[in-house]
Amino acid sequence: MRTVAVRRGELASSLTATGTIDFNQRDVAIVQARAGGFVSRVYGRAPGDVIGAGAPLADVLVPEWGGAQTEFLAVRRTGNAALIQAARQRLMLLGMPSGTIASVEQTGRPHNVITISTPTGGVIKTLNVRGGMTLMAGQTLAEVNGLGTVWLNAAVPEAVAGPLKPGQAVRAALAAFPGETISGRVSAILPTTQVDSRTLTVRIELPNRGGRLRPGMFATVSFGGSTQPALLVPSEALIRTGKRTLVMLALDKGRYRPAEVQTGRESGDDTEILAGLSEGEKIVASGQFLIDSEASLSGVEARPIGGSAPPAIAKPTAVAALYETVGKIEQITTTSVTLSHEPVPAIGWPAMTMTFQLPDPKIARGLKTGDRVRFGFDQPPAGPTIRRLAKVADQ
């Protein structure tokens, strides 16, 4: 057995979640026709193409511009500055780009064919222009989404999303790039909770150098945060019965007594104690199941949270045996786990597959079907019950 003192320390905020990459919806350009006309040429673009800024989409013949430009050139030959300015203003009100007007002035010839190009680079999400079609003023021809930054939408359980704040630093690991992490910041916490999964969507903006991050990619997100002072005990010292959480106090003269505690956050190997213990008290951190199990604890009064009355002492002679072996998880639920395990010589069990009671789902946190584990169990009247469960490396 190993005992430790309850200590006050710094508990780092640690939270991980999963998410997917999505387009940055703030970086969207809509390309529209400034005037009615006819498409005389297209440039072979298609939805999904990645293009640069200024990429041409189509040449459009605008008959209305031809007459207006001819009138502008005629007025320009008069040399009347006021009339020339008024005629130039009329061309701009017709939707003519300043570059086209300058070209008309330089060449002295009308230009009623305009090349429509993209104002920004990115991926073409929609493209509604084809050769020979008739366009109306204001008609949407294409939608282009920039790729300089992307959004990572992470699903965070509502029960642990409270400490998250916009601007908080995060690190993302993508399945497409093993061993590589990308830094970003929380840009928004969306106000709607997903009813089916009880999660909040946390939006993270990530830089996308070289366009490597593609919408739909899967990522694991680690949320960093400042450390906060807390009363800490090793997580392995906790006895979770399903109805309450206990620790085993180490008293004088080799005596022990269970105490009920209220737990808070977990980080690494430590758990925060919100109530039930004081700094400096000694608890059993390893081997507490050899002192007593859930069955034997039922006959011993545990110190309640906030209680101060003299305790009834649980002596180390009142022990319940804990048996350990290695096995493979065949099936797991919130109340039981089925294991194909190696022999247990201490009670004469051969290698076999059987189902054990699981008093607290947290005992099996992070484990899944197929994992190889080392587990400890006892045999209360309710049947073989798992008390500890830890994954071991495959051999």
Short mmCIF file of N, CA and C in Angstrom, two decimals, residues 223-304:
data_model
loop_
_atom_site.label_atom_id
_atom_site.label_comp_id
_atom_site.label_asym_id
_atom_site.label_seq_id
_atom_site.Cartn_x
_atom_site.Cartn_y
_atom_site.Cartn_z
N PHE A 223 -7.84 21.98 -26.04
CA PHE A 223 -8.06 23.35 -25.59
C PHE A 223 -7.13 23.64 -24.42
N GLY A 224 -6.27 24.62 -24.60
CA GLY A 224 -5.38 25.03 -23.52
C GLY A 224 -6.08 26.04 -22.64
N GLY A 225 -5.51 26.29 -21.48
CA GLY A 225 -6.10 27.26 -20.57
C GLY A 225 -5.18 27.53 -19.40
N SER A 226 -5.50 28.52 -18.63
CA SER A 226 -4.67 28.87 -17.48
C SER A 226 -4.90 27.87 -16.35
N THR A 227 -3.87 27.68 -15.52
CA THR A 227 -3.98 26.79 -14.37
C THR A 227 -4.70 27.50 -13.23
N GLN A 228 -5.38 26.70 -12.39
CA GLN A 228 -6.11 27.26 -11.26
C GLN A 228 -5.78 26.45 -10.02
N PRO A 229 -5.69 27.12 -8.85
CA PRO A 229 -5.39 26.40 -7.61
C PRO A 229 -6.52 25.44 -7.25
N ALA A 230 -6.15 24.27 -6.71
CA ALA A 230 -7.15 23.27 -6.37
C ALA A 230 -6.57 22.31 -5.34
N LEU A 231 -7.46 21.65 -4.61
CA LEU A 231 -7.07 20.60 -3.68
C LEU A 231 -7.03 19.29 -4.47
N LEU A 232 -5.87 18.62 -4.48
CA LEU A 232 -5.66 17.52 -5.41
C LEU A 232 -5.36 16.21 -4.69
N VAL A 233 -5.83 15.12 -5.28
CA VAL A 233 -5.48 13.77 -4.88
C VAL A 233 -5.22 12.96 -6.14
N PRO A 234 -4.44 11.87 -6.06
CA PRO A 234 -4.26 11.02 -7.23
C PRO A 234 -5.60 10.40 -7.65
N SER A 235 -5.85 10.36 -8.93
CA SER A 235 -7.12 9.79 -9.42
C SER A 235 -7.28 8.33 -9.04
N GLU A 236 -6.16 7.62 -8.93
CA GLU A 236 -6.24 6.19 -8.61
C GLU A 236 -6.68 5.95 -7.17
N ALA A 237 -6.66 7.01 -6.32
CA ALA A 237 -7.06 6.84 -4.93
C ALA A 237 -8.57 6.82 -4.75
N LEU A 238 -9.32 7.21 -5.78
CA LEU A 238 -10.77 7.30 -5.66
C LEU A 238 -11.44 5.94 -5.81
N ILE A 239 -12.43 5.71 -4.98
CA ILE A 239 -13.26 4.50 -5.06
C ILE A 239 -14.65 4.96 -5.50
N ARG A 240 -15.02 4.65 -6.72
CA ARG A 240 -16.31 5.06 -7.26
C ARG A 240 -17.28 3.89 -7.16
N THR A 241 -18.30 4.02 -6.32
CA THR A 241 -19.24 2.93 -6.10
C THR A 241 -20.44 3.00 -7.03
N GLY A 242 -20.58 4.12 -7.73
CA GLY A 242 -21.76 4.32 -8.57
C GLY A 242 -22.74 5.28 -7.93
N LYS A 243 -22.86 5.26 -6.58
CA LYS A 243 -23.74 6.18 -5.87
C LYS A 243 -22.96 7.32 -5.24
N ARG A 244 -21.71 7.08 -4.91
CA ARG A 244 -20.88 8.08 -4.26
C ARG A 244 -19.42 7.80 -4.56
N THR A 245 -18.57 8.75 -4.21
CA THR A 245 -17.13 8.59 -4.40
C THR A 245 -16.45 8.65 -3.04
N LEU A 246 -15.57 7.68 -2.78
CA LEU A 246 -14.90 7.56 -1.49
C LEU A 246 -13.39 7.56 -1.66
N VAL A 247 -12.71 7.93 -0.57
CA VAL A 247 -11.27 7.69 -0.44
C VAL A 247 -11.05 6.97 0.89
N MET A 248 -9.92 6.32 1.03
CA MET A 248 -9.61 5.63 2.27
C MET A 248 -8.60 6.47 3.04
N LEU A 249 -9.04 7.00 4.19
CA LEU A 249 -8.17 7.80 5.05
C LEU A 249 -7.19 6.90 5.78
N ALA A 250 -5.92 7.31 5.84
CA ALA A 250 -4.90 6.60 6.62
C ALA A 250 -4.75 7.30 7.96
N LEU A 251 -5.23 6.64 9.04
CA LEU A 251 -5.20 7.24 10.37
C LEU A 251 -4.02 6.70 11.16
N ASP A 252 -3.94 7.08 12.42
CA ASP A 252 -2.84 6.62 13.28
C ASP A 252 -2.99 5.16 13.63
N LYS A 253 -1.88 4.54 14.02
CA LYS A 253 -1.84 3.16 14.52
C LYS A 253 -2.36 2.16 13.49
N GLY A 254 -2.10 2.44 12.22
CA GLY A 254 -2.46 1.49 11.18
C GLY A 254 -3.95 1.32 10.98
N ARG A 255 -4.72 2.31 11.32
CA ARG A 255 -6.16 2.23 11.15
C ARG A 255 -6.58 3.03 9.92
N TYR A 256 -7.72 2.66 9.36
CA TYR A 256 -8.21 3.28 8.13
C TYR A 256 -9.69 3.54 8.24
N ARG A 257 -10.13 4.54 7.51
CA ARG A 257 -11.56 4.84 7.50
C ARG A 257 -11.96 5.44 6.16
N PRO A 258 -13.06 4.98 5.57
CA PRO A 258 -13.52 5.59 4.31
C PRO A 258 -14.10 6.97 4.57
N ALA A 259 -13.93 7.85 3.58
CA ALA A 259 -14.49 9.20 3.65
C ALA A 259 -15.12 9.53 2.31
N GLU A 260 -16.32 10.09 2.35
CA GLU A 260 -17.01 10.48 1.12
C GLU A 260 -16.48 11.83 0.65
N VAL A 261 -16.27 11.97 -0.64
CA VAL A 261 -15.74 13.21 -1.20
C VAL A 261 -16.57 13.63 -2.40
N GLN A 262 -16.47 14.92 -2.72
CA GLN A 262 -17.07 15.46 -3.94
C GLN A 262 -15.94 15.87 -4.87
N THR A 263 -15.93 15.30 -6.07
CA THR A 263 -14.83 15.53 -7.00
C THR A 263 -15.20 16.59 -8.03
N GLY A 264 -14.16 17.19 -8.60
CA GLY A 264 -14.34 18.19 -9.65
C GLY A 264 -13.65 17.78 -10.92
N ARG A 265 -12.79 18.66 -11.43
CA ARG A 265 -12.13 18.41 -12.71
C ARG A 265 -11.01 17.38 -12.56
N GLU A 266 -10.66 16.78 -13.69
CA GLU A 266 -9.53 15.85 -13.76
C GLU A 266 -8.53 16.38 -14.77
N SER A 267 -7.25 16.20 -14.45
CA SER A 267 -6.18 16.59 -15.38
C SER A 267 -5.00 15.69 -15.13
N GLY A 268 -4.59 14.97 -16.17
CA GLY A 268 -3.47 14.05 -16.01
C GLY A 268 -3.83 12.95 -15.03
N ASP A 269 -3.01 12.78 -13.98
CA ASP A 269 -3.25 11.74 -12.98
C ASP A 269 -3.90 12.29 -11.72
N ASP A 270 -4.28 13.57 -11.72
CA ASP A 270 -4.84 14.20 -10.52
C ASP A 270 -6.31 14.52 -10.70
N THR A 271 -7.03 14.53 -9.57
CA THR A 271 -8.45 14.90 -9.53
C THR A 271 -8.65 15.96 -8.47
N GLU A 272 -9.47 16.95 -8.79
CA GLU A 272 -9.77 18.04 -7.85
C GLU A 272 -10.81 17.57 -6.84
N ILE A 273 -10.58 17.90 -5.56
CA ILE A 273 -11.52 17.60 -4.49
C ILE A 273 -12.22 18.89 -4.11
N LEU A 274 -13.55 18.92 -4.29
CA LEU A 274 -14.34 20.10 -3.97
C LEU A 274 -14.77 20.11 -2.51
N ALA A 275 -15.01 18.93 -1.92
CA ALA A 275 -15.45 18.85 -0.53
C ALA A 275 -15.15 17.45 -0.01
N GLY A 276 -14.95 17.36 1.33
CA GLY A 276 -14.75 16.06 1.97
C GLY A 276 -13.37 15.81 2.50
N LEU A 277 -12.37 16.58 2.07
CA LEU A 277 -10.99 16.40 2.54
C LEU A 277 -10.38 17.76 2.85
N SER A 278 -9.35 17.73 3.68
CA SER A 278 -8.59 18.93 4.01
C SER A 278 -7.14 18.73 3.60
N GLU A 279 -6.46 19.82 3.33
CA GLU A 279 -5.05 19.76 2.94
C GLU A 279 -4.23 19.12 4.07
N GLY A 280 -3.36 18.18 3.70
CA GLY A 280 -2.50 17.51 4.66
C GLY A 280 -3.01 16.17 5.13
N GLU A 281 -4.31 15.87 4.99
CA GLU A 281 -4.81 14.55 5.38
C GLU A 281 -4.18 13.47 4.51
N LYS A 282 -3.93 12.32 5.10
CA LYS A 282 -3.31 11.23 4.37
C LYS A 282 -4.37 10.24 3.90
N ILE A 283 -4.22 9.82 2.65
CA ILE A 283 -5.14 8.84 2.08
C ILE A 283 -4.34 7.73 1.43
N VAL A 284 -5.00 6.59 1.25
CA VAL A 284 -4.36 5.45 0.58
C VAL A 284 -4.48 5.68 -0.93
N ALA A 285 -3.32 5.73 -1.61
CA ALA A 285 -3.31 5.99 -3.04
C ALA A 285 -3.22 4.72 -3.87
N SER A 286 -2.76 3.64 -3.28
CA SER A 286 -2.63 2.40 -4.02
C SER A 286 -2.85 1.24 -3.06
N GLY A 287 -3.67 0.29 -3.45
CA GLY A 287 -3.95 -0.86 -2.59
C GLY A 287 -5.16 -0.68 -1.71
N GLN A 288 -5.95 0.40 -1.92
CA GLN A 288 -7.10 0.62 -1.06
C GLN A 288 -8.14 -0.47 -1.18
N PHE A 289 -8.17 -1.16 -2.31
CA PHE A 289 -9.15 -2.25 -2.47
C PHE A 289 -8.77 -3.47 -1.64
N LEU A 290 -7.51 -3.59 -1.26
CA LEU A 290 -7.10 -4.68 -0.39
C LEU A 290 -7.54 -4.42 1.05
N ILE A 291 -7.78 -3.15 1.39
CA ILE A 291 -8.25 -2.83 2.73
C ILE A 291 -9.73 -3.12 2.85
N ASP A 292 -10.47 -2.70 1.83
CA ASP A 292 -11.91 -2.91 1.85
C ASP A 292 -12.46 -2.76 0.45
N SER A 293 -13.54 -3.42 0.19
CA SER A 293 -14.20 -3.31 -1.10
C SER A 293 -15.58 -2.71 -0.89
N GLU A 294 -16.31 -2.56 -1.96
CA GLU A 294 -17.64 -1.99 -1.85
C GLU A 294 -18.51 -2.80 -0.90
N ALA A 295 -18.38 -4.12 -0.92
CA ALA A 295 -19.20 -4.96 -0.05
C ALA A 295 -18.87 -4.75 1.41
N SER A 296 -17.60 -4.68 1.75
CA SER A 296 -17.24 -4.51 3.15
C SER A 296 -17.50 -3.08 3.61
N LEU A 297 -17.43 -2.13 2.69
CA LEU A 297 -17.70 -0.75 3.07
C LEU A 297 -19.16 -0.56 3.47
N SER A 298 -20.03 -1.39 2.99
CA SER A 298 -21.44 -1.24 3.31
C SER A 298 -21.70 -1.41 4.80
N GLY A 299 -20.79 -2.08 5.52
CA GLY A 299 -20.95 -2.27 6.95
C GLY A 299 -20.14 -1.30 7.77
N VAL A 300 -19.45 -0.37 7.16
CA VAL A 300 -18.62 0.60 7.86
C VAL A 300 -19.13 2.00 7.54
N GLU A 301 -19.34 2.80 8.55
CA GLU A 301 -19.84 4.15 8.35
C GLU A 301 -18.74 5.03 7.78
N ALA A 302 -18.97 5.58 6.59
CA ALA A 302 -18.00 6.48 5.98
C ALA A 302 -18.17 7.88 6.54
N ARG A 303 -17.08 8.62 6.65
CA ARG A 303 -17.17 9.99 7.09
C ARG A 303 -17.90 10.80 6.03
N PRO A 304 -19.02 11.44 6.38
CA PRO A 304 -19.76 12.19 5.37
C PRO A 304 -19.04 13.49 5.03
#
